[in-house]
Coordinates of C-alpha atoms in Angstrom, one line a residue:
X1 CA 13.6 73.9 38.8
X2 CA 14.2 71.3 35.9
X3 CA 16.2 73.4 34.1
X4 CA 18.3 73.3 36.9
X5 CA 18.9 69.7 37.6
X6 CA 18.9 69.1 34.1
X7 CA 21.3 70.9 33.0
X8 CA 23.5 70.0 36.0
X9 CA 23.1 66.3 34.6
X10 CA 24.3 67.1 31.8
X11 CA 27.5 68.6 32.8
X12 CA 28.1 65.8 34.7
X13 CA 27.3 63.1 31.5
X14 CA 29.7 65.4 29.1
X15 CA 32.4 65.3 31.5
X16 CA 32.2 61.3 31.1
X17 CA 31.8 61.6 27.6
X18 CA 35.1 64.0 27.2
X19 CA 37.3 61.4 28.9
X20 CA 35.8 58.6 26.4
X21 CA 36.4 61.2 23.5
X22 CA 39.8 61.7 24.6
X23 CA 40.7 58.2 24.8
X24 CA 39.9 57.5 21.2
X25 CA 41.9 60.7 19.9
X26 CA 45.3 58.6 19.7
X27 CA 43.4 55.5 18.2
X28 CA 41.2 57.4 15.8
X29 CA 42.5 60.5 15.5
X30 CA 40.7 64.0 16.4
X31 CA 38.3 63.7 13.4
X32 CA 37.1 60.0 14.0
X33 CA 37.0 60.7 18.2
X34 CA 35.1 64.2 17.0
X35 CA 32.2 62.0 14.6
X36 CA 32.4 59.3 17.8
X37 CA 29.6 61.3 19.9
X38 CA 26.9 61.2 16.3
X39 CA 27.3 58.4 14.9
X40 CA 27.4 56.0 17.7
X41 CA 25.2 58.3 19.9
X42 CA 22.6 58.5 17.4
X43 CA 21.2 54.5 18.1
X44 CA 20.9 55.5 21.5
X45 CA 18.5 58.5 20.6
X46 CA 16.4 56.7 18.3
X47 CA 15.8 53.3 20.2
X48 CA 14.5 55.4 22.9
X49 CA 12.2 57.2 20.8
X50 CA 11.0 54.6 18.9
X51 CA 10.5 52.7 22.5
X52 CA 8.8 55.6 24.0
X53 CA 6.8 56.3 20.4
X54 CA 3.7 53.9 21.4
X55 CA 3.3 55.6 24.9
X56 CA 3.5 59.1 23.4
X57 CA 2.8 61.3 20.4
X58 CA 5.8 62.0 18.5
X59 CA 5.9 65.8 17.3
X60 CA 5.2 66.0 14.0
X61 CA 8.5 67.7 12.1
X62 CA 8.0 70.5 9.9
X63 CA 10.2 73.3 8.2
X64 CA 11.5 75.6 10.7
X65 CA 12.4 72.6 12.8
X66 CA 14.2 70.9 10.5
X67 CA 15.7 74.3 9.5
X68 CA 16.7 75.4 13.0
X69 CA 18.4 71.7 13.8
X70 CA 20.4 72.1 10.7
X71 CA 21.6 75.5 11.6
X72 CA 22.2 74.4 15.5
X73 CA 24.2 70.3 14.1
X74 CA 26.6 72.8 11.2
X75 CA 27.3 75.1 13.9
X76 CA 28.1 73.0 16.6
X77 CA 30.5 71.0 14.0
X78 CA 32.3 74.2 12.9
X79 CA 32.7 74.9 16.7
X80 CA 34.4 71.9 17.7
X81 CA 36.7 72.6 14.6
X82 CA 37.9 76.7 15.8
X83 CA 37.7 74.5 19.2
X84 CA 40.7 72.3 18.0
X85 CA 42.4 75.0 16.2
X86 CA 42.6 77.4 18.8
X87 CA 43.3 74.8 21.5
X88 CA 46.3 73.8 19.0
X89 CA 47.6 77.2 18.3
X90 CA 47.3 78.4 22.5
X91 CA 47.6 77.1 25.8
X92 CA 44.7 74.9 27.1
X93 CA 43.4 77.7 30.2
X94 CA 43.0 80.5 27.0
X95 CA 41.8 78.2 25.0
X96 CA 38.8 77.7 27.7
X97 CA 39.0 81.1 29.1
X98 CA 38.1 82.3 25.2
X99 CA 35.1 79.5 24.3
X100 CA 33.5 79.7 27.5
X101 CA 33.0 83.6 26.6
X102 CA 29.9 81.8 24.9
X103 CA 26.9 82.7 27.4
X104 CA 27.8 86.4 26.2
X105 CA 27.1 85.5 22.6
X106 CA 24.4 83.4 23.1
X107 CA 22.7 85.9 25.7
X108 CA 23.0 88.5 22.3
X109 CA 21.9 86.0 19.8
X110 CA 19.0 84.8 21.4
X111 CA 18.0 88.1 21.8
X112 CA 18.5 89.1 17.7
X113 CA 17.4 85.6 16.5
X114 CA 14.1 84.2 19.3
X115 CA 13.5 87.4 20.5
X116 CA 14.3 86.4 24.1
X117 CA 14.0 89.4 27.3
X118 CA 17.8 90.5 28.1
X119 CA 17.2 92.6 31.1
X120 CA 19.8 94.0 32.5
X121 CA 19.8 91.3 35.5
X122 CA 20.5 88.2 32.8
X123 CA 23.1 90.0 31.1
X124 CA 25.3 91.3 34.5
X125 CA 24.5 87.4 35.7
X126 CA 25.8 86.1 32.5
X127 CA 28.7 87.9 32.2
X128 CA 29.9 87.7 35.9
X129 CA 30.4 84.2 35.8
X130 CA 32.3 84.4 32.5
X131 CA 34.8 86.9 33.7
X132 CA 34.8 84.4 36.1
X133 CA 35.6 81.7 33.7
X134 CA 38.8 84.0 32.1
X135 CA 40.7 84.6 35.9
X136 CA 39.8 80.9 37.1
X137 CA 41.3 79.9 33.9
X138 CA 45.0 80.8 35.0
X139 CA 45.3 81.6 31.2
X140 CA 48.5 83.4 30.5
X141 CA 47.3 85.9 28.2
X142 CA 50.6 87.6 27.2
X143 CA 51.1 84.2 25.4
X144 CA 48.1 84.4 23.0
X145 CA 48.4 85.9 19.9
X146 CA 45.3 87.7 18.0
X147 CA 44.3 85.1 15.7
X148 CA 43.9 82.7 18.5
X149 CA 41.9 84.7 20.6
X150 CA 39.6 85.5 17.2
X151 CA 39.3 81.5 16.9
X152 CA 38.6 81.4 20.8
X153 CA 36.0 83.7 20.1
X154 CA 35.1 82.5 16.9
X155 CA 34.5 79.0 18.7
X156 CA 32.3 80.3 21.6
X157 CA 30.2 82.2 19.3
X158 CA 29.4 79.1 17.0
X159 CA 28.6 76.8 20.0
X160 CA 26.6 79.7 21.2
X161 CA 24.8 79.3 17.9
X162 CA 24.5 76.0 17.7
X163 CA 22.6 76.7 21.2
X164 CA 20.0 79.0 19.5
X165 CA 19.5 76.3 16.3
X166 CA 18.9 73.7 18.8
X167 CA 16.4 75.9 21.3
X168 CA 14.5 77.0 17.7
X169 CA 14.0 73.7 17.0
X170 CA 12.2 72.7 19.9
X171 CA 9.9 75.7 19.8
X172 CA 8.9 75.1 16.7
X173 CA 7.5 71.7 17.3
X174 CA 3.9 71.8 17.4
X175 CA 3.6 69.4 20.4
X176 CA 4.0 67.8 23.2
X177 CA 6.1 68.3 26.7
X178 CA 9.3 68.7 26.9
X179 CA 11.0 65.9 27.2
X180 CA 9.4 63.9 24.0
X181 CA 10.2 67.4 22.3
X182 CA 13.5 66.9 23.5
X183 CA 14.2 63.4 22.8
X184 CA 13.1 64.2 18.8
X185 CA 14.9 67.2 17.8
X186 CA 18.2 65.3 19.6
X187 CA 17.5 62.4 17.0
X188 CA 17.0 65.0 14.5
X189 CA 19.8 66.6 14.9
X190 CA 22.6 63.6 15.8
X191 CA 21.3 61.7 12.0
X192 CA 22.1 65.2 10.9
X193 CA 24.6 65.3 12.1
X194 CA 25.9 62.1 11.5
X195 CA 25.3 61.8 7.7
X196 CA 27.9 65.2 7.6
X197 CA 30.4 63.7 9.0
X198 CA 30.0 60.1 7.3
X199 CA 30.2 62.0 3.8
X200 CA 33.7 64.2 5.2
X201 CA 34.6 61.2 6.4
X202 CA 33.9 58.9 3.1
X203 CA 35.6 61.5 1.0
X204 CA 38.6 62.8 3.1
X205 CA 39.8 60.2 5.9
X206 CA 38.9 56.5 5.1
X207 CA 41.3 55.6 7.4
X208 CA 40.0 57.0 10.9
X209 CA 36.6 55.9 9.4
X210 CA 37.5 51.8 9.5
X211 CA 39.6 52.8 12.8
X212 CA 35.9 53.7 15.0
X213 CA 34.4 50.8 13.6
X214 CA 37.0 48.5 14.4
X215 CA 36.9 50.5 18.2
X216 CA 33.1 50.2 18.2
X217 CA 32.9 48.8 21.6
X218 CA 34.8 52.0 23.3
X219 CA 33.2 54.4 19.8
X220 CA 29.4 52.6 22.1
X221 CA 31.0 53.9 25.5
X222 CA 31.2 57.6 24.0
X223 CA 28.2 57.8 22.3
X224 CA 26.2 56.8 25.0
X225 CA 27.6 59.4 27.3
X226 CA 27.1 61.7 24.3
X227 CA 23.9 60.6 23.7
X228 CA 22.5 61.4 27.3
X229 CA 24.4 64.8 28.2
X230 CA 22.9 66.0 24.5
X231 CA 18.9 64.7 25.9
X232 CA 19.5 66.9 29.1
X233 CA 21.0 69.7 27.3
X234 CA 17.5 70.0 25.1
X235 CA 16.1 68.7 28.2
X236 CA 17.0 72.1 29.6
X237 CA 17.2 74.6 26.1
X238 CA 13.0 73.5 25.6
X239 CA 12.4 74.9 29.5
X240 CA 14.7 77.7 29.4
X241 CA 16.4 80.4 27.0
X242 CA 19.7 78.8 26.3
X243 CA 22.2 81.7 27.8
X244 CA 20.6 80.5 31.4
X245 CA 21.5 77.3 30.9
X246 CA 24.5 77.1 29.5
X247 CA 25.5 80.4 31.8
X248 CA 24.7 77.4 34.8
X249 CA 26.8 75.0 33.3
X250 CA 29.6 77.2 33.8
X251 CA 29.8 75.8 37.3
X252 CA 31.8 72.7 35.7
X253 CA 34.8 75.0 36.0
X254 CA 34.7 75.5 39.8
X255 CA 34.4 71.7 40.0
X256 CA 37.0 70.7 37.7
X257 CA 39.4 73.3 39.4
X258 CA 38.3 71.3 42.7
X259 CA 39.0 68.1 41.7
X260 CA 42.2 68.8 39.6
X261 CA 43.5 70.3 43.3
X262 CA 42.0 67.3 45.2
X263 CA 43.7 64.6 43.2
X264 CA 46.1 66.2 41.2
X265 CA 47.7 68.4 43.5
X266 CA 47.7 71.3 41.2
X267 CA 48.0 74.3 43.1
X268 CA 45.4 77.0 42.9
X269 CA 46.1 81.3 42.7
X270 CA 44.4 84.1 44.4
X271 CA 43.2 85.0 41.4
X272 CA 42.1 82.2 40.4
X273 CA 40.1 81.4 44.0
X274 CA 38.8 85.0 43.1
X275 CA 37.3 83.8 39.7
X276 CA 35.9 80.8 40.7
X277 CA 34.3 83.1 43.3
X278 CA 32.8 84.8 40.2
X279 CA 31.4 82.3 38.6
X280 CA 29.7 81.4 41.9
X281 CA 27.7 84.6 42.1
X282 CA 27.4 85.2 38.7
X283 CA 25.2 81.7 38.8
X284 CA 23.6 82.5 42.3
X285 CA 22.2 85.5 40.6
X286 CA 21.2 84.2 37.3
X287 CA 19.2 81.9 39.4
X288 CA 17.8 84.3 41.8
X289 CA 16.6 86.6 38.3
X290 CA 15.0 83.0 36.5
X291 CA 14.0 80.6 39.3

């Protein structure tokens, strides 16, 4: 049950991180707001690992671990780019629904790359919850062009590939409990992503880089929440196939709909209610066959 609680904690923390990043976008730009989660998350993760090192043996990094982490880091950056491209060309509901197809692609990639068993019960639960997201999004699919659908599905697939890379890195470590392995891979991943973003922004977006440094207080908040959320995602990945983690995370769609209805008085259609019901059934089915 640890992976269940870790996933729920990660989903809540990610919501806070997204809110903090959204507040920075107007000041530092989209690329700058994306970079904040890596650049300002790394110090928190690194200091945590340094503090634990005298008490817990830190796993040694091998070539496979670095390769898997690099795959996850690069795929996550690419997925973010396709996500932003989709949101710019499509409505929010369409973009969200397309990207939430991630658990399906994740399950398939995991079965191929990591040889993780993909039984009919797991696949059925994942497909049911994903269908629920499509319905709950309230998307107007008549407005979705083929290009937008392609970029959205690509974003979801790349997010799935990034999760596979992170789980592969966690499983390739030779020793250590799930927490120290998660923290070690988190530091490695954030270091790789920070280096990539620094090089990119140094060459292409120096203004955004300077803006991030000027707003370091707000950036620290987003970075801390991002590192905290990522740590618990990685704990989940260390304990169960990534598809299970990302499918359970779909429950946040239901919570978001409930919050928007309560706080912002946004109406919910019968089709959206049906979609939320399918998400709950899919998540419940997944837990029944995995826990």
